[in-house]
Coordinates of C-alpha atoms in Angstrom, one line a residue:
M261 CA -75.7 -41.3 144.6
S262 CA -73.7 -44.5 144.3
I263 CA -74.2 -46.7 141.2
S264 CA -74.1 -50.4 142.0
Y265 CA -75.2 -53.5 140.1
A266 CA -76.2 -56.9 141.2
F267 CA -77.4 -60.2 140.0
T268 CA -81.1 -59.7 140.4
T269 CA -83.8 -62.2 139.7
I270 CA -86.7 -60.8 137.7
N271 CA -90.0 -61.9 136.5
E272 CA -91.3 -62.5 132.9
T273 CA -92.9 -58.9 132.8
Q274 CA -89.5 -57.4 133.7
I275 CA -87.8 -59.7 131.2
Q276 CA -90.0 -58.4 128.4
R277 CA -89.2 -54.8 129.6
R278 CA -85.6 -55.5 129.5
R279 CA -85.8 -56.9 126.0
Y280 CA -87.8 -53.8 124.8
L281 CA -85.1 -51.5 126.3
L282 CA -82.2 -53.5 124.9
D283 CA -83.8 -53.3 121.2
S284 CA -84.7 -49.7 121.7
Y285 CA -81.4 -48.4 122.8
G286 CA -79.6 -50.7 120.3
Q287 CA -81.6 -48.9 117.5
L288 CA -81.1 -45.5 119.1
A289 CA -77.3 -46.1 119.0
Q290 CA -77.3 -47.1 115.3
W291 CA -79.5 -44.3 113.9
S292 CA -78.2 -41.6 116.1
V293 CA -75.2 -41.2 113.9
F294 CA -77.5 -39.3 111.4
F295 CA -78.1 -36.6 114.1
P296 CA -74.8 -35.0 113.9
L297 CA -74.7 -35.6 110.1
F298 CA -78.1 -33.9 109.8
A299 CA -76.9 -31.0 112.0
Y300 CA -73.6 -30.6 109.9
Q301 CA -75.7 -30.6 106.6
T302 CA -77.9 -27.8 108.1
L303 CA -75.0 -25.9 109.0
L304 CA -73.6 -26.3 105.5
F305 CA -76.9 -25.1 104.0
T306 CA -77.1 -22.1 106.3
T307 CA -73.5 -21.1 105.5
F308 CA -74.3 -21.4 101.8
L309 CA -77.4 -19.2 102.2
F310 CA -75.4 -16.7 104.3
H311 CA -72.6 -16.6 101.5
K312 CA -75.1 -16.2 98.7
F313 CA -77.3 -13.5 100.0
V314 CA -75.1 -11.4 102.4
P315 CA -73.0 -9.3 100.4
S316 CA -69.3 -9.0 101.1
S317 CA -67.2 -5.9 100.6
K318 CA -64.1 -8.2 100.1
G319 CA -65.6 -10.4 97.4
K320 CA -66.3 -14.0 97.6
T321 CA -63.8 -17.0 97.1
K322 CA -64.3 -20.6 97.2
R323 CA -62.4 -21.9 100.2
H324 CA -62.5 -25.6 100.2
A325 CA -64.7 -28.3 98.5
S326 CA -64.5 -30.5 101.6
P327 CA -66.4 -28.4 104.3
L328 CA -65.0 -30.5 107.1
V329 CA -61.6 -28.9 106.5
S330 CA -63.0 -25.3 106.8
L331 CA -66.5 -24.1 107.0
F332 CA -65.8 -20.2 107.1
D333 CA -63.9 -18.2 104.4
E334 CA -62.5 -15.1 106.1
Q335 CA -63.2 -13.1 103.0
S336 CA -66.8 -13.9 102.9
V337 CA -67.9 -14.3 106.4
T338 CA -68.2 -11.3 108.6
L339 CA -65.7 -12.2 111.3
K340 CA -63.3 -10.1 113.5
P341 CA -59.4 -10.8 112.8
S342 CA -59.1 -12.4 116.2
Q343 CA -61.9 -14.8 115.5
V344 CA -60.6 -15.7 112.2
Y345 CA -57.1 -16.3 113.9
R346 CA -58.5 -18.4 116.7
W347 CA -60.6 -20.5 114.0
N348 CA -57.6 -21.0 111.7
L349 CA -55.5 -22.1 114.7
F350 CA -58.1 -24.4 116.1
Q351 CA -58.4 -26.1 112.7
W352 CA -54.7 -26.5 112.4
F353 CA -54.6 -28.2 115.8
L354 CA -57.5 -30.5 114.9
D355 CA -55.5 -31.8 111.9
Q356 CA -52.4 -32.4 114.0
D357 CA -51.3 -36.0 114.3
V358 CA -51.8 -37.5 117.8
F359 CA -48.9 -39.1 119.6
L360 CA -49.8 -40.9 122.8
V361 CA -47.0 -42.5 124.9
V362 CA -44.7 -41.9 122.0
T363 CA -46.7 -44.0 119.6
S364 CA -48.5 -42.9 116.6
G365 CA -51.4 -44.5 114.7
W366 CA -54.1 -42.7 116.5
G367 CA -54.9 -40.2 113.7
T368 CA -55.3 -36.6 114.1
W369 CA -56.9 -34.8 117.0
R370 CA -60.0 -34.3 114.9
V371 CA -60.6 -38.0 114.7
L372 CA -59.6 -38.7 118.3
L373 CA -62.0 -36.0 119.7
I374 CA -64.9 -37.2 117.4
A375 CA -64.2 -40.6 118.4
S376 CA -64.1 -39.8 122.0
A377 CA -67.3 -37.9 121.8
W378 CA -69.2 -40.9 120.2
T379 CA -67.6 -43.2 122.7
I380 CA -69.1 -41.1 125.6
W381 CA -72.6 -41.1 123.7
L382 CA -72.6 -44.8 123.3
S383 CA -71.5 -45.2 127.0
I384 CA -74.4 -43.2 128.1
L385 CA -76.8 -45.3 126.0
A386 CA -75.1 -48.4 127.5
V387 CA -75.9 -47.5 131.0
R388 CA -79.1 -45.5 130.6
D389 CA -82.2 -47.3 132.2
T390 CA -80.4 -50.5 133.2
G391 CA -81.2 -49.7 137.0
H392 CA -79.3 -52.2 139.1
D393 CA -79.5 -55.1 136.9
Y394 CA -76.1 -56.5 136.1
L395 CA -77.1 -58.7 133.2
H396 CA -79.0 -55.8 131.6
L397 CA -75.8 -53.7 131.6
T398 CA -73.9 -56.8 130.3
K399 CA -76.3 -57.5 127.5
R400 CA -76.5 -53.6 126.6
F401 CA -72.7 -53.5 125.9
G402 CA -73.1 -56.3 123.4
I403 CA -76.2 -54.8 121.6
I404 CA -74.6 -51.4 121.4
G405 CA -71.4 -52.8 119.9
A406 CA -73.3 -54.9 117.5
S407 CA -75.4 -51.7 116.4
Q408 CA -72.2 -50.1 115.1
L409 CA -71.3 -53.0 112.8
P410 CA -73.3 -51.5 109.7
L411 CA -71.7 -48.1 110.1
H412 CA -68.3 -49.7 110.6
Y413 CA -68.7 -51.5 107.2
L414 CA -70.2 -48.4 105.5
L415 CA -67.0 -46.5 106.4
A416 CA -65.0 -49.0 104.6
L417 CA -66.9 -48.5 101.3
K418 CA -64.5 -47.3 98.5
S419 CA -67.0 -45.5 96.3
S420 CA -68.7 -42.2 95.6
W421 CA -71.9 -44.2 96.2
S422 CA -71.3 -44.1 100.0
P423 CA -73.7 -42.0 101.7
I424 CA -71.1 -41.2 104.4
S425 CA -68.7 -39.9 101.7
F426 CA -71.5 -38.0 99.9
L427 CA -72.5 -36.3 103.2
T428 CA -69.1 -35.4 104.5
R429 CA -67.3 -34.8 101.0
L430 CA -64.6 -37.0 102.2
S431 CA -63.0 -39.7 100.1
H432 CA -62.4 -43.2 101.2
E433 CA -58.9 -42.6 102.8
E434 CA -60.1 -39.7 104.6
L435 CA -63.0 -41.8 106.1
N436 CA -60.5 -44.7 107.0
P437 CA -59.2 -43.2 110.2
Y438 CA -62.6 -43.1 111.3
H439 CA -63.3 -46.8 110.2
R440 CA -60.2 -47.6 112.4
A441 CA -61.4 -45.6 115.4
L442 CA -64.9 -47.1 115.2
G443 CA -63.4 -50.5 115.1
R444 CA -61.7 -49.7 118.5
I445 CA -64.9 -48.6 119.8
I446 CA -66.7 -51.7 118.9
L447 CA -63.8 -53.8 120.3
I448 CA -64.1 -52.1 123.6
F449 CA -67.8 -52.7 124.0
F450 CA -67.7 -56.4 122.9
S451 CA -64.7 -56.8 125.4
L452 CA -66.8 -55.3 128.2
H453 CA -69.6 -57.5 127.2
A454 CA -67.5 -60.5 127.2
S455 CA -65.8 -59.7 130.5
F456 CA -69.0 -59.0 132.3
Y457 CA -70.4 -62.3 131.2
L458 CA -67.2 -64.1 132.2
N459 CA -67.5 -62.5 135.8
F460 CA -71.3 -63.5 135.9
F461 CA -70.4 -67.2 135.2
L462 CA -67.5 -67.4 137.5
Q463 CA -69.4 -65.7 140.4
K464 CA -72.4 -68.1 139.8
S465 CA -70.1 -71.2 139.2
L466 CA -71.8 -71.6 135.7
L467 CA -68.6 -71.4 133.6
T468 CA -68.1 -75.3 133.3
K469 CA -71.7 -75.6 132.2
R470 CA -72.2 -72.7 130.0
I471 CA -68.8 -73.0 128.2
R472 CA -70.5 -76.1 126.4
D473 CA -73.5 -74.2 125.1
P474 CA -73.6 -73.1 121.4
D475 CA -74.2 -69.4 122.2
V476 CA -71.1 -69.1 124.4
I477 CA -69.0 -71.1 122.2
L478 CA -69.9 -68.7 119.4
G479 CA -69.4 -65.7 121.6
V480 CA -66.0 -66.8 122.7
L481 CA -65.1 -67.4 119.1
A482 CA -66.3 -64.0 118.1
I483 CA -64.4 -61.9 120.8
T484 CA -61.3 -64.1 119.8
I485 CA -61.6 -62.8 116.2
F486 CA -62.2 -59.4 117.2
L487 CA -59.2 -59.4 119.4
L488 CA -57.0 -60.7 116.6
L489 CA -58.4 -58.2 114.3
G490 CA -57.5 -55.4 116.8
T491 CA -54.1 -56.8 117.3
T492 CA -53.2 -57.1 113.7
A493 CA -54.6 -53.7 113.1
L494 CA -52.1 -51.9 115.5
S495 CA -50.2 -49.4 113.3
W496 CA -46.6 -50.8 113.8
L497 CA -47.6 -54.2 113.1
R498 CA -49.9 -53.3 110.2
R499 CA -47.0 -51.4 108.5
R500 CA -44.5 -54.2 109.0
Y501 CA -46.8 -57.1 107.8
Y502 CA -49.4 -55.4 105.8
F503 CA -50.0 -58.4 103.5
L504 CA -50.7 -60.6 106.7
F505 CA -53.0 -57.8 108.1
F506 CA -54.9 -57.5 104.6
L507 CA -55.7 -61.2 104.6
I508 CA -56.7 -61.4 108.2
H509 CA -58.7 -58.4 107.9
I510 CA -60.6 -59.7 104.8
A511 CA -61.0 -63.1 106.3
T512 CA -62.2 -62.1 109.7
S513 CA -64.7 -59.5 108.4
I514 CA -66.5 -62.1 106.5
A515 CA -66.2 -64.8 109.1
I516 CA -67.4 -62.7 112.0
L517 CA -70.9 -62.0 110.4
P518 CA -72.3 -65.6 110.5
I519 CA -70.8 -66.2 114.0
L520 CA -72.5 -63.2 115.4
Y521 CA -75.8 -64.1 113.4
F522 CA -76.2 -67.5 115.1
H523 CA -74.7 -66.2 118.5
V524 CA -78.0 -64.6 119.6
A525 CA -81.2 -63.6 117.5
H526 CA -81.5 -60.3 118.7
L527 CA -78.2 -59.1 116.7
R528 CA -79.5 -60.5 113.5
I529 CA -81.0 -57.3 112.3
Y530 CA -77.6 -55.6 112.5
I531 CA -75.7 -58.5 111.1
L532 CA -78.0 -58.7 108.1
E533 CA -77.5 -54.8 107.7
A534 CA -73.8 -55.3 107.8
T535 CA -73.9 -58.2 105.3
I536 CA -75.9 -56.3 102.7
I537 CA -73.4 -53.5 103.0
Y538 CA -70.4 -55.7 102.5
I539 CA -72.0 -57.4 99.5
L540 CA -72.8 -54.1 98.0
L541 CA -69.2 -53.0 98.7
I542 CA -67.8 -56.1 96.9
A543 CA -70.3 -55.7 94.1
Q544 CA -69.6 -52.1 93.6
R545 CA -65.8 -52.8 93.4
N546 CA -66.3 -55.3 90.8
I547 CA -68.8 -53.5 88.8
S548 CA -66.6 -50.5 88.5
L549 CA -63.5 -52.8 87.5
A550 CA -62.1 -51.8 84.1
K551 CA -60.3 -54.3 82.2
I552 CA -57.3 -53.2 80.2
P553 CA -56.3 -55.6 77.5
S554 CA -52.8 -54.2 76.7
A555 CA -50.6 -52.0 79.1
T556 CA -46.9 -51.3 78.7
L557 CA -44.2 -51.7 81.4
S558 CA -40.8 -50.2 81.1
H559 CA -37.7 -49.7 83.2
I560 CA -37.1 -46.0 83.7
P561 CA -33.5 -45.2 82.4
L562 CA -30.9 -43.8 84.9
T563 CA -32.6 -45.5 87.8
N564 CA -32.1 -48.7 89.5
N565 CA -35.7 -49.5 90.8
L566 CA -38.2 -47.3 88.9
L567 CA -40.8 -48.7 86.5
S568 CA -43.2 -46.9 84.3
L569 CA -46.7 -48.4 83.6
T570 CA -48.5 -46.8 80.8
I571 CA -52.3 -47.6 80.2
P572 CA -54.0 -46.7 77.2
L573 CA -57.5 -45.1 77.4
T574 CA -59.0 -46.2 74.0
N575 CA -62.5 -47.1 72.8
S576 CA -61.8 -50.7 74.1
T577 CA -61.3 -49.1 77.6
S578 CA -64.3 -47.0 77.5
N579 CA -65.6 -48.1 80.9
I580 CA -62.7 -46.0 82.5
S581 CA -62.1 -43.5 79.8
R582 CA -65.5 -42.0 80.5
R583 CA -64.6 -41.4 84.2
K584 CA -63.5 -38.0 85.6
F585 CA -60.0 -37.9 86.6
H586 CA -58.8 -35.2 89.1
P587 CA -55.0 -34.5 89.3
G588 CA -53.5 -36.2 92.3
Q589 CA -56.0 -39.2 92.5
H590 CA -55.0 -42.7 92.7
I591 CA -56.1 -46.2 91.3
Y592 CA -55.9 -49.9 92.3
L593 CA -54.6 -52.5 90.0
S594 CA -54.8 -56.3 89.6
F595 CA -53.0 -58.5 87.1
P596 CA -55.2 -61.5 86.3
T597 CA -52.4 -63.5 84.5
H598 CA -49.7 -62.8 87.3
Q599 CA -49.4 -63.2 91.0
S600 CA -50.7 -59.8 91.9
R601 CA -54.4 -60.7 91.5
L602 CA -55.4 -58.8 94.7
R603 CA -56.1 -55.2 94.6
L604 CA -54.1 -54.4 97.7
N605 CA -52.3 -51.0 97.2
P606 CA -53.2 -47.6 95.7
F607 CA -50.9 -46.2 92.9
T608 CA -51.1 -42.5 92.2
I609 CA -51.6 -41.3 88.7
A610 CA -48.5 -39.4 87.6
N611 CA -50.0 -37.6 84.7
L612 CA -53.3 -35.9 83.3
P613 CA -55.1 -38.8 81.8
Q614 CA -57.8 -36.8 79.9
K615 CA -55.1 -34.7 78.3
T616 CA -52.9 -37.6 77.1
N617 CA -55.4 -40.4 76.6
Q618 CA -53.5 -42.6 79.0
I619 CA -52.7 -43.4 82.5
C620 CA -49.1 -43.2 83.6
L621 CA -47.9 -44.8 86.8
I622 CA -44.4 -44.5 88.3
L623 CA -43.5 -47.5 90.6
R624 CA -40.6 -48.1 92.9
T625 CA -39.8 -51.6 93.1
R626 CA -40.0 -53.0 96.5
N627 CA -41.9 -56.3 97.7
G628 CA -45.4 -57.7 96.6
T629 CA -47.0 -56.2 93.6
T630 CA -43.9 -54.1 92.3
R631 CA -41.6 -56.8 92.8
N632 CA -43.8 -59.1 90.7
L633 CA -44.1 -56.4 88.1
S634 CA -40.2 -56.3 88.0
S635 CA -40.1 -60.0 87.6
I636 CA -42.4 -59.8 84.7
I637 CA -40.0 -57.4 82.7
G638 CA -36.8 -59.2 83.8
P639 CA -33.3 -57.9 84.0
N640 CA -32.6 -58.2 80.3
R641 CA -35.4 -56.3 78.8
T642 CA -36.4 -52.8 79.0
T643 CA -39.8 -52.8 77.9
I644 CA -42.7 -55.3 77.8
T645 CA -46.1 -54.8 76.1
N646 CA -49.6 -56.4 76.1
I647 CA -49.8 -56.8 79.8
P648 CA -53.6 -57.5 80.8
L649 CA -54.7 -55.8 83.9
S650 CA -57.7 -54.4 85.7
I651 CA -58.3 -50.9 87.1
E652 CA -60.4 -49.9 90.1
G653 CA -60.8 -46.1 90.6
P654 CA -59.9 -43.3 90.5
Y655 CA -60.2 -42.5 94.1
G656 CA -58.7 -39.8 96.4
A657 CA -59.4 -36.6 98.2
A658 CA -58.1 -34.6 95.2
A659 CA -61.8 -34.7 94.0
H660 CA -62.7 -32.3 96.7
F661 CA -59.7 -30.0 96.8
P662 CA -60.4 -26.3 96.6
D663 CA -60.1 -24.1 93.6
F664 CA -56.3 -23.2 94.0
L665 CA -56.7 -20.2 91.5
H666 CA -58.0 -18.3 94.4
Y667 CA -54.8 -18.7 96.4
D668 CA -51.9 -16.2 96.7
R669 CA -49.2 -18.8 97.0
I670 CA -48.8 -22.5 96.7
L671 CA -46.1 -24.7 97.8
F672 CA -45.7 -28.3 96.5
V673 CA -43.2 -30.4 98.5
A674 CA -42.5 -34.2 97.3
G675 CA -40.0 -36.8 98.3
G676 CA -39.1 -39.5 95.7
V677 CA -42.0 -40.9 93.9
G678 CA -44.4 -38.6 95.9
A679 CA -44.1 -36.4 93.0
T680 CA -46.4 -38.6 91.3
F681 CA -49.2 -36.8 93.4
T682 CA -48.0 -33.3 93.6
L683 CA -46.8 -32.9 89.8
P684 CA -50.2 -33.4 88.0
I685 CA -51.7 -30.6 90.4
Y686 CA -48.8 -28.3 89.6
K687 CA -49.0 -28.9 85.8
S688 CA -52.9 -28.6 85.7
L689 CA -52.9 -25.3 87.5
I690 CA -50.4 -23.8 84.9
A691 CA -52.5 -25.3 82.3
R692 CA -55.4 -23.3 83.7
G693 CA -53.5 -20.1 83.7
L694 CA -52.1 -19.8 87.1
E695 CA -48.8 -18.1 87.0
A696 CA -45.8 -20.1 87.8
S697 CA -44.5 -17.3 90.0
K698 CA -47.3 -18.1 92.5
M699 CA -46.1 -21.7 92.9
R700 CA -43.1 -23.3 94.2
F701 CA -42.4 -27.0 93.5
V702 CA -39.6 -28.5 95.8
W703 CA -38.8 -32.1 95.0
A704 CA -36.1 -34.2 96.8
V705 CA -34.8 -37.2 95.3
K706 CA -31.9 -39.8 96.0
N707 CA -30.4 -39.5 92.7
V708 CA -31.0 -36.9 89.9
G709 CA -32.0 -39.7 87.5
D710 CA -35.0 -40.5 89.7
A711 CA -36.6 -37.1 88.4
A712 CA -35.8 -37.6 84.7
W713 CA -39.1 -39.3 83.9
A714 CA -40.8 -35.9 85.0
V715 CA -38.4 -33.4 84.0
E716 CA -38.1 -34.4 80.4
D717 CA -41.8 -33.6 79.9
L718 CA -42.0 -30.2 81.5
T719 CA -42.4 -27.1 79.4
E720 CA -40.1 -24.0 80.1
E721 CA -42.9 -22.3 82.1
E722 CA -43.5 -25.5 84.2
M723 CA -39.7 -25.7 84.8
S724 CA -39.4 -22.3 86.2
G725 CA -41.2 -23.2 89.4
V726 CA -39.3 -26.6 90.1
E727 CA -36.4 -27.2 92.3
I728 CA -34.7 -30.7 92.6
Y729 CA -32.6 -31.6 95.6
T730 CA -30.5 -34.6 95.3
T731 CA -30.0 -36.3 98.7
G732 CA -27.8 -39.2 97.6
G733 CA -24.4 -39.5 96.2
G734 CA -21.5 -37.3 97.1
R735 CA -20.9 -35.7 100.4
R736 CA -24.1 -35.0 102.5
V737 CA -24.3 -31.5 104.0
N738 CA -25.1 -31.6 107.7
P739 CA -25.4 -28.1 109.2
A740 CA -25.4 -29.6 112.9
G741 CA -21.9 -30.6 112.4
S742 CA -20.0 -33.6 111.0
G743 CA -21.4 -37.0 110.6
T744 CA -24.2 -38.6 108.6
P745 CA -28.0 -37.6 109.2
R746 CA -29.6 -40.6 110.7
K747 CA -32.1 -42.5 108.6
E748 CA -35.5 -43.7 109.2
E749 CA -37.8 -46.0 107.3
E750 CA -40.9 -44.1 106.0
V751 CA -44.0 -45.2 104.0
E752 CA -43.9 -43.6 100.5
C753 CA -46.9 -42.4 98.6
S754 CA -48.1 -44.2 95.5
I755 CA -46.1 -47.5 96.4
E756 CA -46.9 -50.3 98.3
L757 CA -48.3 -49.6 101.8
Q758 CA -46.2 -52.1 103.7
Q759 CA -42.9 -51.1 102.2
R760 CA -40.7 -48.3 103.6
A761 CA -38.0 -46.5 101.9
R762 CA -35.1 -44.6 103.5
L763 CA -35.7 -41.5 101.4
M764 CA -35.6 -38.7 103.9
S765 CA -35.0 -38.1 107.6
D766 CA -36.7 -35.6 109.9
V767 CA -33.3 -34.0 111.2
E768 CA -32.3 -30.5 110.1
F769 CA -32.1 -29.9 106.4
S770 CA -29.1 -28.6 104.6
E771 CA -29.0 -25.0 103.4
L772 CA -30.2 -24.2 99.9
G773 CA -27.6 -24.8 97.3
T774 CA -26.5 -22.0 95.1
A775 CA -24.9 -23.9 92.2
R776 CA -25.9 -26.9 90.2
S777 CA -23.8 -30.2 90.3
S778 CA -22.4 -30.8 86.7
S779 CA -22.4 -34.6 87.4
S780 CA -25.9 -34.6 88.3
L781 CA -26.8 -32.5 85.0
S782 CA -24.9 -34.9 82.9
A783 CA -26.8 -37.7 84.2
L784 CA -30.0 -36.1 82.9
G785 CA -28.8 -35.8 79.6
N786 CA -29.9 -33.0 77.1
L787 CA -32.5 -31.3 79.4
P788 CA -33.1 -27.5 79.2
V789 CA -30.6 -25.4 81.1
S790 CA -33.3 -24.0 83.3
V791 CA -33.5 -27.2 85.5
R792 CA -32.6 -26.1 89.0
I793 CA -30.7 -28.8 90.8
F794 CA -29.2 -28.5 94.3
Q795 CA -27.0 -30.9 96.1
G796 CA -28.3 -31.7 99.7
R797 CA -31.6 -31.8 101.5
P798 CA -33.9 -28.9 101.2
N799 CA -33.9 -26.4 104.0
F800 CA -37.7 -26.3 104.8
S801 CA -37.3 -23.3 107.3
A802 CA -35.8 -21.1 104.5
I803 CA -38.2 -22.2 101.8
I804 CA -41.3 -21.7 104.0
N805 CA -40.0 -18.2 105.0
E806 CA -39.6 -17.2 101.4
V807 CA -42.9 -18.6 100.3
F808 CA -44.9 -17.1 103.2
S809 CA -43.0 -13.7 103.3
A810 CA -43.9 -10.7 100.9
N811 CA -42.2 -9.9 97.9
P812 CA -40.7 -6.4 97.6
D813 CA -42.9 -5.6 94.9
A814 CA -46.0 -7.4 96.1
S815 CA -48.5 -7.4 99.1
P816 CA -48.1 -10.1 101.7
P817 CA -49.9 -13.4 100.8
T818 CA -53.0 -14.0 102.8
K819 CA -54.2 -17.3 101.5
L820 CA -51.6 -20.0 101.1
A821 CA -51.8 -23.7 100.4
V822 CA -49.3 -26.5 101.0
L823 CA -49.4 -29.9 99.4
V824 CA -46.9 -32.5 100.4
C825 CA -46.3 -36.2 99.5
G826 CA -43.4 -38.1 100.9
P827 CA -42.0 -39.9 103.8
V828 CA -43.7 -39.3 107.3
G829 CA -40.5 -37.6 108.7
M830 CA -40.6 -35.1 105.8
G831 CA -44.1 -34.2 106.2
A832 CA -43.8 -33.7 109.9
A833 CA -40.7 -31.5 109.4
L834 CA -42.6 -29.5 107.0
R835 CA -45.6 -29.1 109.0
R836 CA -43.7 -27.9 111.9
E837 CA -42.3 -25.0 109.9
V838 CA -45.5 -24.1 108.5
G839 CA -47.2 -24.2 112.0
V840 CA -44.9 -21.3 113.0
W841 CA -46.5 -19.1 110.3
V842 CA -50.0 -20.4 111.3
R843 CA -49.5 -19.0 114.8
R844 CA -48.5 -15.8 113.3
G845 CA -51.8 -15.6 111.6
K846 CA -51.4 -16.9 108.0
D847 CA -54.4 -18.6 106.6
V848 CA -52.9 -22.0 105.4
W849 CA -54.7 -24.8 103.8
W850 CA -52.7 -28.0 104.2
H851 CA -52.8 -31.5 102.7
N852 CA -50.4 -34.3 103.3
E853 CA -51.3 -37.2 101.1
G854 CA -50.4 -40.5 102.8
F855 CA -51.8 -44.1 102.6
D856 CA -50.8 -45.0 106.3
W857 CA -53.8 -47.4 106.7

């Protein structure tokens, strides 16, 4: 059966029928998002009851606080080994980054598959019951696209108040890829709506007449704004000109609402819902803002561009001191008396605030916020006090991490200031009684002085699991032959999103060092001799093999966790090596912390 559409003339009764169908399918498109969420919650509840009332001979362990990562625990669910293997391999595939036509920015396969399924569902709703009415199809594309705007704004909410975050146990940076994917879907539907109308006007010779009408003018303005927003949100453009993207994103997200509101009356219910969500978003971010009257900014010795920002948690800052901090979370900062008033970028908390009654941030000076902070302290001073600032947060996926005490082996890998994410988690596990022998902390820095801020505060027990690799200064080791490894700009964790640092490359890494560099050790001063420092890049293949293999006096590890925060190339190289063991049947929990938004 062929599907064809025509410019049909319909009577008043048919117009009313078309209006009814347009409104009905628009509402269905909006509220149908709760169907999979409800099914997901039902599955979680059923799994919980199964775990609670069905005994397991192997005992029960907590697998993950974010059930989207894994729903089944091989030690508490009766599954055959082959089923467990296929499930783990499928989960690993879903979390793999997508590269289409050698371009990134599409998120993971999980995001792409969910977005594709949602696009197919919305497409079905767009064509169903439209008959052969061309204008009905054209209008349906517009109302289906508009129906997704409230959800689109809801996915941008940075708050535990978000119902989507509550239902999925995902933090805002984990939901952000879905926010971007839904934005692309909305753009597709609005583009089809505009293209179909343009074709209608041309076919009927109505373009010169209708282009002067207010509804058409507003429609053209709206699609122009959406195309501008979609273009500036392209990953390569967003990374290179992040501040420009941020300003355009904020301005257009506000401007589009009144334009669509006055475009046609039938969209107003969705525009009002999106407006309410946006107002609540702004209100929540400002209500949760904690004002700090006095923070301390210092240059970190032995480094060229590292700053330390110490924020006290006292009675005067009770608004934030009462909040629960999880190791590995991040906050947003603004400085009312200086240039950096906008809360643009996340900064990872480098310590355990509840233990020290202060927040410590380690910042690498680049452009934007960190450059402004560096200008505050100036070249002639090492420390400046009494800096007023405001804090928003904490945020982060770390609030939903599993209980790592139940894992056999844990590997932490950090590049540069990426250790601000991994180090607090590592230290908190040792404080909770986890043996350092079950963990391995690999840290690559350009110069050994870049690690001094952390190493000086480590205890002997914490030091025993730490390995520091210096990748700058002296001769680089290149196992592939002579020459210098190629460099690539990568986005760092805990620093400004739009800045990229040449910390690592994704080429073959050098062999593990067997002796410490005396020049590197002297740069650190009087540190414990147990500090293990190696010259060159870490050999991830050898490290993964050692971590994942059995010790001579122990059984093979079955549950392993890998946490990484560093340049994109480093995370990709590490994931390739871990993937080898996943395909061999290892149960691996993986997290790559990044803010590539």
